[in-house]
Coordinates of N, CA and C and ligand atoms in Angstrom, one line a residue:
M101 N -4.3 15.6 -3.2 CA -4.0 16.3 -4.4 C -2.6 16.2 -4.8
L102 N -2.3 16.1 -6.1 CA -0.9 16.2 -6.5 C -0.5 17.6 -6.5
N103 N 0.7 17.9 -6.1 CA 1.2 19.3 -6.1 C 1.6 19.6 -7.5
K104 N 2.1 20.9 -7.7 CA 2.3 21.4 -9.1 C 3.3 20.5 -9.9
T105 N 4.2 19.9 -9.1 CA 5.3 19.1 -9.8 C 4.8 17.7 -10.1
G106 N 3.6 17.3 -9.8 CA 3.1 16.0 -10.0 C 3.6 15.0 -9.0
I107 N 4.2 15.4 -7.9 CA 4.7 14.5 -6.9 C 3.6 14.3 -5.9
P108 N 3.2 13.1 -5.6 CA 2.1 12.9 -4.6 C 2.5 13.4 -3.2
S109 N 1.5 14.0 -2.5 CA 1.7 14.5 -1.2 C 1.7 13.3 -0.2
T110 N 2.2 13.6 1.0 CA 2.2 12.6 2.1 C 0.8 12.1 2.3
E111 N -0.2 13.0 2.2 CA -1.6 12.6 2.4 C -2.1 11.7 1.3
D112 N -1.7 12.0 0.1 CA -2.0 11.1 -1.0 C -1.5 9.7 -0.7
V113 N -0.2 9.6 -0.3 CA 0.4 8.3 -0.1 C -0.3 7.6 1.0
K114 N -0.7 8.3 2.1 CA -1.3 7.6 3.2 C -2.6 6.9 2.7
T115 N -3.3 7.5 1.7 CA -4.6 6.9 1.3 C -4.4 5.5 0.6
V116 N -3.1 5.2 0.2 CA -2.9 4.0 -0.6 C -1.9 3.0 0.2
T117 N -1.6 3.4 1.5 CA -0.7 2.6 2.2 C -1.4 1.6 3.1
P118 N -1.0 0.3 2.9 CA -1.6 -0.8 3.8 C -1.1 -0.6 5.2
S119 N -1.8 -1.3 6.1 CA -1.4 -1.3 7.5 C 0.0 -1.9 7.7
Q120 N 0.7 -1.6 8.7 CA 2.0 -2.2 9.0 C 1.8 -3.7 9.1
E121 N 0.7 -4.1 9.7 CA 0.5 -5.6 9.9 C 0.4 -6.3 8.5
R122 N -0.3 -5.6 7.5 CA -0.4 -6.2 6.2 C 1.0 -6.2 5.5
L123 N 1.7 -5.1 5.7 CA 3.0 -5.0 5.0 C 4.0 -6.1 5.5
K124 N 3.9 -6.5 6.8 CA 4.7 -7.5 7.4 C 4.3 -8.9 6.9
K125 N 3.1 -9.0 6.5 CA 2.6 -10.4 6.1 C 3.3 -10.9 4.8
G126 N 3.6 -10.0 3.9 CA 4.2 -10.4 2.6 C 3.9 -9.4 1.6
P127 N 4.3 -9.7 0.3 CA 4.3 -8.7 -0.7 C 2.9 -8.2 -1.0
V128 N 2.8 -6.9 -1.3 CA 1.5 -6.3 -1.5 C 1.7 -5.1 -2.5
A129 N 0.7 -4.9 -3.4 CA 0.8 -3.8 -4.4 C 0.4 -2.5 -3.7
I130 N 1.2 -1.5 -4.1 CA 0.8 -0.1 -3.6 C 0.6 0.7 -4.9
I131 N -0.7 1.1 -5.1 CA -1.0 1.8 -6.3 C -1.0 3.3 -6.1
E132 N 0.0 3.9 -6.6 CA 0.2 5.4 -6.4 C -0.3 6.1 -7.6
C133 N -1.6 6.0 -7.9 CA -2.2 6.6 -9.1 C -3.2 7.6 -8.5
F134 N -2.9 8.9 -8.8 CA -3.7 9.9 -8.1 C -4.4 10.8 -9.1
Q135 N -4.3 10.6 -10.4 CA -4.9 11.4 -11.4 C -6.0 10.7 -12.1
K136 N -7.2 11.3 -12.1 CA -8.3 10.6 -12.8 C -8.1 10.7 -14.3
I137 N -7.7 9.5 -14.9 CA -7.5 9.5 -16.3 C -8.2 8.2 -16.8
P138 N -8.6 8.1 -18.1 CA -9.3 6.9 -18.6 C -8.3 5.8 -18.7
C139 N -8.2 5.0 -17.8 CA -7.1 3.9 -17.8 C -7.5 2.8 -16.8
N140 N -7.3 1.6 -17.3 CA -7.7 0.5 -16.4 C -6.9 -0.8 -16.5
P141 N -5.7 -0.8 -17.2 CA -5.0 -2.1 -17.3 C -4.7 -2.8 -16.0
C142 N -4.5 -2.0 -14.9 CA -4.2 -2.7 -13.6 C -5.4 -3.5 -13.2
A143 N -6.6 -2.9 -13.2 CA -7.8 -3.7 -12.8 C -8.0 -4.9 -13.7
E144 N -7.8 -4.7 -15.0 CA -8.0 -5.9 -15.9 C -7.0 -7.0 -15.6
A145 N -5.8 -6.6 -15.2 CA -4.7 -7.6 -15.0 C -4.8 -8.4 -13.8
C146 N -5.5 -7.9 -12.8 CA -5.5 -8.6 -11.5 C -6.5 -9.7 -11.5
K147 N -6.0 -10.9 -11.4 CA -6.8 -12.1 -11.4 C -7.3 -12.5 -10.0
Q148 N -6.8 -11.8 -8.9 CA -7.2 -12.1 -7.6 C -8.4 -11.3 -7.1
G149 N -8.8 -10.3 -7.9 CA -9.9 -9.5 -7.5 C -9.4 -8.5 -6.4
A150 N -8.1 -8.2 -6.4 CA -7.6 -7.3 -5.4 C -7.8 -5.8 -5.8
I151 N -7.9 -5.6 -7.1 CA -8.2 -4.2 -7.5 C -9.6 -4.2 -7.8
L152 N -10.4 -3.4 -7.1 CA -11.8 -3.4 -7.2 C -12.2 -2.9 -8.6
P153 N -13.3 -3.6 -9.1 CA -13.7 -3.2 -10.5 C -14.0 -1.7 -10.5
L154 N -13.6 -1.0 -11.6 CA -13.8 0.5 -11.7 C -15.3 0.7 -12.2
Q155 N -16.0 1.5 -11.5 CA -17.4 1.9 -11.9 C -17.3 2.7 -13.2
D156 N -16.3 3.5 -13.3 CA -16.1 4.4 -14.4 C -14.6 4.4 -14.8
I157 N -14.3 4.4 -16.1 CA -12.9 4.2 -16.4 C -12.0 5.3 -15.9
N158 N -12.6 6.5 -15.5 CA -11.8 7.5 -14.9 C -11.6 7.4 -13.4
D159 N -12.2 6.4 -12.8 CA -12.1 6.2 -11.4 C -10.6 5.9 -11.0
L160 N -10.2 6.2 -9.8 CA -8.9 5.8 -9.3 C -9.0 4.3 -8.9
P161 N -8.0 3.5 -9.1 CA -8.1 2.1 -8.7 C -8.1 2.0 -7.1
K162 N -8.8 1.1 -6.6 CA -8.9 0.9 -5.2 C -8.5 -0.6 -4.9
M163 N -7.7 -0.7 -3.8 CA -7.2 -2.1 -3.5 C -7.9 -2.7 -2.3
D164 N -8.1 -4.0 -2.4 CA -8.4 -4.9 -1.3 C -7.1 -5.6 -0.9
F165 N -6.3 -5.0 0.1 CA -5.0 -5.6 0.3 C -5.0 -7.0 0.8
D166 N -6.1 -7.5 1.4 CA -6.2 -8.8 1.8 C -6.2 -9.8 0.7
K167 N -6.7 -9.4 -0.5 CA -6.8 -10.3 -1.6 C -5.5 -10.3 -2.5
C168 N -4.7 -9.3 -2.3 CA -3.5 -9.2 -3.1 C -2.4 -10.2 -2.6
N169 N -1.8 -10.9 -3.6 CA -0.8 -11.9 -3.3 C 0.6 -11.3 -3.7
G170 N 0.6 -10.1 -4.2 CA 1.9 -9.5 -4.5 C 2.5 -10.0 -5.8
C171 N 1.7 -10.6 -6.7 CA 2.3 -11.2 -7.9 C 3.0 -10.2 -8.8
G172 N 2.6 -9.0 -8.8 CA 3.2 -7.9 -9.5 C 2.8 -7.8 -11.0
V173 N 1.8 -8.5 -11.4 CA 1.3 -8.4 -12.8 C 0.8 -7.0 -13.1
C174 N 0.1 -6.5 -12.1 CA -0.5 -5.1 -12.3 C 0.7 -4.1 -12.5
L175 N 1.8 -4.3 -11.7 CA 2.9 -3.4 -11.8 C 3.5 -3.3 -13.2
S176 N 3.6 -4.5 -13.8 CA 4.3 -4.5 -15.2 C 3.3 -4.0 -16.3
R177 N 2.0 -4.0 -16.0 CA 1.0 -3.5 -17.0 C 0.7 -2.1 -16.9
C178 N 1.1 -1.4 -15.9 CA 0.7 0.0 -15.6 C 1.5 0.9 -16.5
P179 N 0.9 1.6 -17.5 CA 1.6 2.5 -18.4 C 2.1 3.8 -17.6
G180 N 1.6 4.1 -16.5 CA 2.0 5.2 -15.7 C 3.1 4.9 -14.7
L181 N 3.6 3.7 -14.7 CA 4.7 3.3 -13.7 C 4.3 3.7 -12.3
A182 N 3.0 3.5 -12.0 CA 2.5 4.1 -10.7 C 2.3 3.0 -9.7
I183 N 2.6 1.7 -10.0 CA 2.4 0.6 -9.1 C 3.7 0.1 -8.6
F184 N 3.8 -0.2 -7.3 CA 5.0 -0.8 -6.7 C 4.5 -2.0 -5.9
V185 N 5.4 -2.9 -5.6 CA 5.1 -4.0 -4.7 C 6.1 -3.9 -3.5
V186 N 5.6 -3.9 -2.3 CA 6.4 -3.8 -1.1 C 6.3 -5.1 -0.3
D187 N 7.4 -5.7 0.0 CA 7.4 -6.9 0.8 C 8.1 -6.7 2.1
G188 N 7.3 -6.4 3.2 CA 7.9 -6.1 4.5 C 8.3 -7.4 5.2
S189 N 8.1 -8.6 4.6 CA 8.4 -9.8 5.3 C 9.8 -10.3 4.9
Y190 N 10.5 -9.5 4.1 CA 11.8 -10.0 3.5 C 12.8 -10.4 4.6
S191 N 13.0 -9.5 5.6 CA 13.9 -9.9 6.7 C 13.5 -8.9 7.8
A192 N 14.1 -9.1 9.0 CA 13.8 -8.2 10.1 C 14.3 -6.8 9.8
E193 N 15.4 -6.7 9.1 CA 16.0 -5.3 8.9 C 15.5 -4.8 7.6
E194 N 15.3 -5.6 6.6 CA 15.1 -5.1 5.2 C 13.7 -5.5 4.6
A195 N 13.2 -4.6 3.8 CA 12.0 -4.9 3.0 C 12.5 -4.9 1.5
V196 N 11.7 -5.6 0.7 CA 12.0 -5.5 -0.8 C 11.0 -4.6 -1.4
V197 N 11.4 -3.6 -2.1 CA 10.5 -2.8 -2.9 C 10.7 -3.1 -4.4
R198 N 9.6 -3.5 -5.0 CA 9.7 -3.8 -6.5 C 9.3 -2.5 -7.2
I199 N 10.1 -2.1 -8.2 CA 10.0 -0.8 -8.8 C 10.0 -1.0 -10.3
P200 N 9.0 -0.4 -11.0 CA 8.9 -0.5 -12.5 C 10.1 0.3 -13.1
Y201 N 10.7 -0.3 -14.1 CA 11.9 0.3 -14.7 C 11.9 0.1 -16.2
E202 N 12.2 1.2 -16.9 CA 12.1 1.1 -18.4 C 13.4 1.7 -19.1
Y203 N 14.5 1.9 -18.3 CA 15.7 2.4 -19.0 C 16.6 1.2 -19.3
L204 N 17.5 1.4 -20.3 CA 18.5 0.5 -20.6 C 19.8 1.2 -20.5
P205 N 20.9 0.5 -20.2 CA 21.0 -0.9 -19.8 C 20.4 -1.1 -18.4
L206 N 19.9 -2.3 -18.3 CA 19.3 -2.7 -17.0 C 20.4 -2.8 -15.9
P207 N 20.1 -2.5 -14.7 CA 21.1 -2.9 -13.6 C 21.3 -4.4 -13.5
Q208 N 22.3 -4.8 -12.9 CA 22.6 -6.2 -12.7 C 22.1 -6.7 -11.3
E209 N 21.8 -7.9 -11.1 CA 21.5 -8.4 -9.8 C 22.7 -8.3 -8.9
E210 N 22.6 -7.9 -7.7 CA 23.6 -7.7 -6.7 C 24.3 -6.4 -6.9
E211 N 24.0 -5.6 -7.9 CA 24.6 -4.3 -8.1 C 24.0 -3.3 -7.0
E212 N 24.9 -2.4 -6.6 CA 24.5 -1.4 -5.7 C 24.0 -0.2 -6.5
V213 N 22.8 0.3 -6.3 CA 22.3 1.4 -7.0 C 21.8 2.5 -6.0
V214 N 21.6 3.7 -6.4 CA 21.0 4.7 -5.6 C 19.5 4.6 -5.6
G215 N 18.9 4.6 -4.4 CA 17.5 4.6 -4.2 C 17.0 6.0 -4.0
V216 N 16.0 6.4 -4.8 CA 15.5 7.8 -4.6 C 14.0 7.8 -4.2
D217 N 13.6 8.9 -3.6 CA 12.2 9.0 -3.2 C 11.3 9.5 -4.4
R218 N 10.0 9.8 -4.1 CA 9.1 10.2 -5.2 C 9.5 11.6 -5.8
A219 N 10.3 12.3 -5.1 CA 10.8 13.6 -5.6 C 12.2 13.5 -6.2
G220 N 12.7 12.3 -6.3 CA 14.0 12.1 -6.8 C 15.2 12.3 -5.8
K221 N 14.8 12.5 -4.6 CA 15.9 12.7 -3.5 C 16.6 11.4 -3.2
E222 N 17.9 11.5 -3.2 CA 18.7 10.2 -2.9 C 18.5 9.8 -1.5
L223 N 18.3 8.5 -1.3 CA 18.0 8.0 0.1 C 19.1 7.0 0.5
G224 N 20.1 6.7 -0.4 CA 21.1 5.8 0.0 C 21.4 4.8 -1.1
T225 N 22.4 4.0 -0.9 CA 22.7 3.0 -1.9 C 22.2 1.6 -1.4
F226 N 21.5 0.9 -2.3 CA 20.9 -0.3 -1.9 C 21.1 -1.4 -3.0
K227 N 21.0 -2.7 -2.6 CA 21.3 -3.8 -3.5 C 20.1 -4.3 -4.3
V228 N 20.4 -4.4 -5.6 CA 19.4 -5.0 -6.5 C 19.3 -6.5 -6.2
K229 N 18.2 -7.1 -5.9 CA 18.1 -8.5 -5.6 C 17.7 -9.3 -6.8
K230 N 16.9 -8.7 -7.7 CA 16.4 -9.4 -8.9 C 16.0 -8.4 -10.0
I231 N 16.1 -8.8 -11.2 CA 15.5 -8.1 -12.3 C 14.5 -9.0 -13.0
Q232 N 13.3 -8.5 -13.2 CA 12.2 -9.4 -13.7 C 11.7 -8.7 -15.0
S233 N 11.6 -9.5 -16.0 CA 11.1 -9.1 -17.3 C 9.6 -9.0 -17.2
G234 N 9.0 -8.1 -17.9 CA 7.5 -8.0 -18.0 C 6.9 -8.9 -19.0
G235 N 7.8 -9.7 -19.7 CA 7.3 -10.5 -20.8 C 7.8 -10.0 -22.2
S236 N 7.6 -10.9 -23.2 CA 8.2 -10.6 -24.5 C 7.7 -9.3 -25.1
K237 N 6.4 -8.9 -24.9 CA 5.9 -7.8 -25.5 C 5.8 -6.5 -24.6
N238 N 6.4 -6.7 -23.4 CA 6.3 -5.6 -22.4 C 7.6 -5.1 -22.1
K239 N 7.8 -3.8 -22.2 CA 9.2 -3.2 -22.0 C 9.4 -2.8 -20.5
T240 N 8.4 -3.0 -19.7 CA 8.5 -2.7 -18.3 C 9.2 -3.8 -17.5
Y241 N 10.3 -3.5 -17.0 CA 11.0 -4.5 -16.1 C 10.7 -4.1 -14.7
T242 N 10.9 -5.1 -13.8 CA 10.7 -4.8 -12.4 C 12.1 -5.0 -11.7
V243 N 12.5 -4.0 -11.0 CA 13.7 -4.1 -10.2 C 13.4 -4.3 -8.7
W244 N 13.9 -5.4 -8.2 CA 13.6 -5.8 -6.8 C 14.8 -5.2 -6.0
L245 N 14.5 -4.3 -5.1 CA 15.5 -3.6 -4.3 C 15.4 -3.8 -2.8
A246 N 16.4 -4.2 -2.2 CA 16.4 -4.5 -0.7 C 16.7 -3.1 0.0
V247 N 15.8 -2.7 0.8 CA 16.0 -1.4 1.5 C 15.7 -1.6 3.0
P248 N 16.2 -0.7 3.8 CA 15.9 -0.8 5.2 C 14.4 -0.7 5.4
Q249 N 13.8 -1.4 6.4 CA 12.4 -1.5 6.6 C 11.8 -0.1 6.7
E250 N 12.5 0.9 7.3 CA 11.9 2.2 7.5 C 11.8 3.0 6.2
L251 N 12.4 2.5 5.1 CA 12.4 3.2 3.8 C 11.5 2.5 2.8
A252 N 10.8 1.5 3.3 CA 10.0 0.7 2.3 C 8.9 1.5 1.7
M253 N 8.4 2.5 2.3 CA 7.3 3.4 1.7 C 7.9 4.7 1.2
E254 N 9.2 4.7 1.1 CA 9.9 6.0 0.7 C 10.6 5.8 -0.7
V255 N 11.4 4.7 -0.8 CA 12.1 4.4 -2.0 C 11.2 4.1 -3.2
R256 N 11.2 4.9 -4.2 CA 10.3 4.7 -5.3 C 11.0 4.7 -6.7
G257 N 12.3 4.8 -6.7 CA 13.1 4.9 -8.0 C 14.5 4.5 -7.7
I258 N 15.2 4.2 -8.8 CA 16.7 4.0 -8.7 C 17.4 4.8 -9.7
R259 N 18.7 5.0 -9.3 CA 19.6 5.7 -10.2 C 20.9 5.0 -10.1
R260 N 21.6 4.9 -11.3 CA 22.8 4.2 -11.3 C 23.9 5.3 -11.3
G261 N 25.2 4.9 -10.9 CA 26.3 5.8 -11.0 C 26.7 6.5 -9.7
G262 N 26.1 6.0 -8.6 CA 26.6 6.5 -7.3 C 25.9 7.8 -6.8
I263 N 26.0 8.0 -5.5 CA 25.4 9.2 -4.9 C 26.0 10.5 -5.5
R264 N 25.2 11.4 -5.9 CA 25.6 12.7 -6.4 C 25.7 13.8 -5.4
H265 N 24.7 13.7 -4.5 CA 24.6 14.8 -3.5 C 24.8 14.3 -2.1
A266 N 25.9 14.7 -1.5 CA 26.2 14.3 -0.1 C 25.1 15.0 0.8
G267 N 24.7 14.3 1.9 CA 23.9 14.8 2.9 C 22.5 14.8 2.5
Ligands
LIG187 S1 0.1 -7.6 -7.2 FE1 -1.1 -9.2 -8.3 S2 -2.7 -9.7 -6.8 FE2 -1.8 -7.8 -6.1 S3 -3.1 -6.2 -7.1 FE3 -1.4 -6.6 -8.5 S4 -2.2 -8.1 -9.9 FE4 -3.5 -8.1 -8.1
LIG188 S1 -2.9 1.1 -15.0 FE1 -1.6 2.5 -13.8 S2 -2.1 4.6 -14.5 FE2 -3.8 3.2 -15.2 S3 -5.4 3.3 -13.7 FE3 -4.1 1.6 -13.1 S4 -2.5 2.4 -11.7 FE4 -3.5 4.2 -12.8

């Protein structure tokens, strides 16, 4: 259940988290969509059949992680900015988290930005590896952020302008 603030609980997140083994294999979509609303662009967008067909448009999307190739198309189509792609195979120390982003100006590649968790808590400064456009008609960009492996399932947003809160 979402708590009052709309932030998913640890239990919610567990239900959409792939195994460590799958995370280490390569990029995979993490769909953090926990409210039953009439919406299905993610399922329509996935050409790999990795998002199981919705029986009812209000159903929550369900993933077959083994079919997902981490292309990120669903991420850029989700109006709720609820989809992330995590690549645990990036390096021994770092994973790449791809984060939907709709603010301007965009960060630059190689810029250090603050990574925040689902509640907006600052987790450190991390390097932007890539900025990906969602296409000419799509205002959702994808920020590729390199983070320590242990934060791959924690960092879910970025903030520019440096750390504001020490500790
Ligand atoms: S990342 Fe690509 S393959 Fe994976 S669920 Fe999204 S659209 Fe499908
Ligand atoms: S497109 Fe986004 S908000 Fe809509 S059902 Fe899929 S994950 Fe949820």
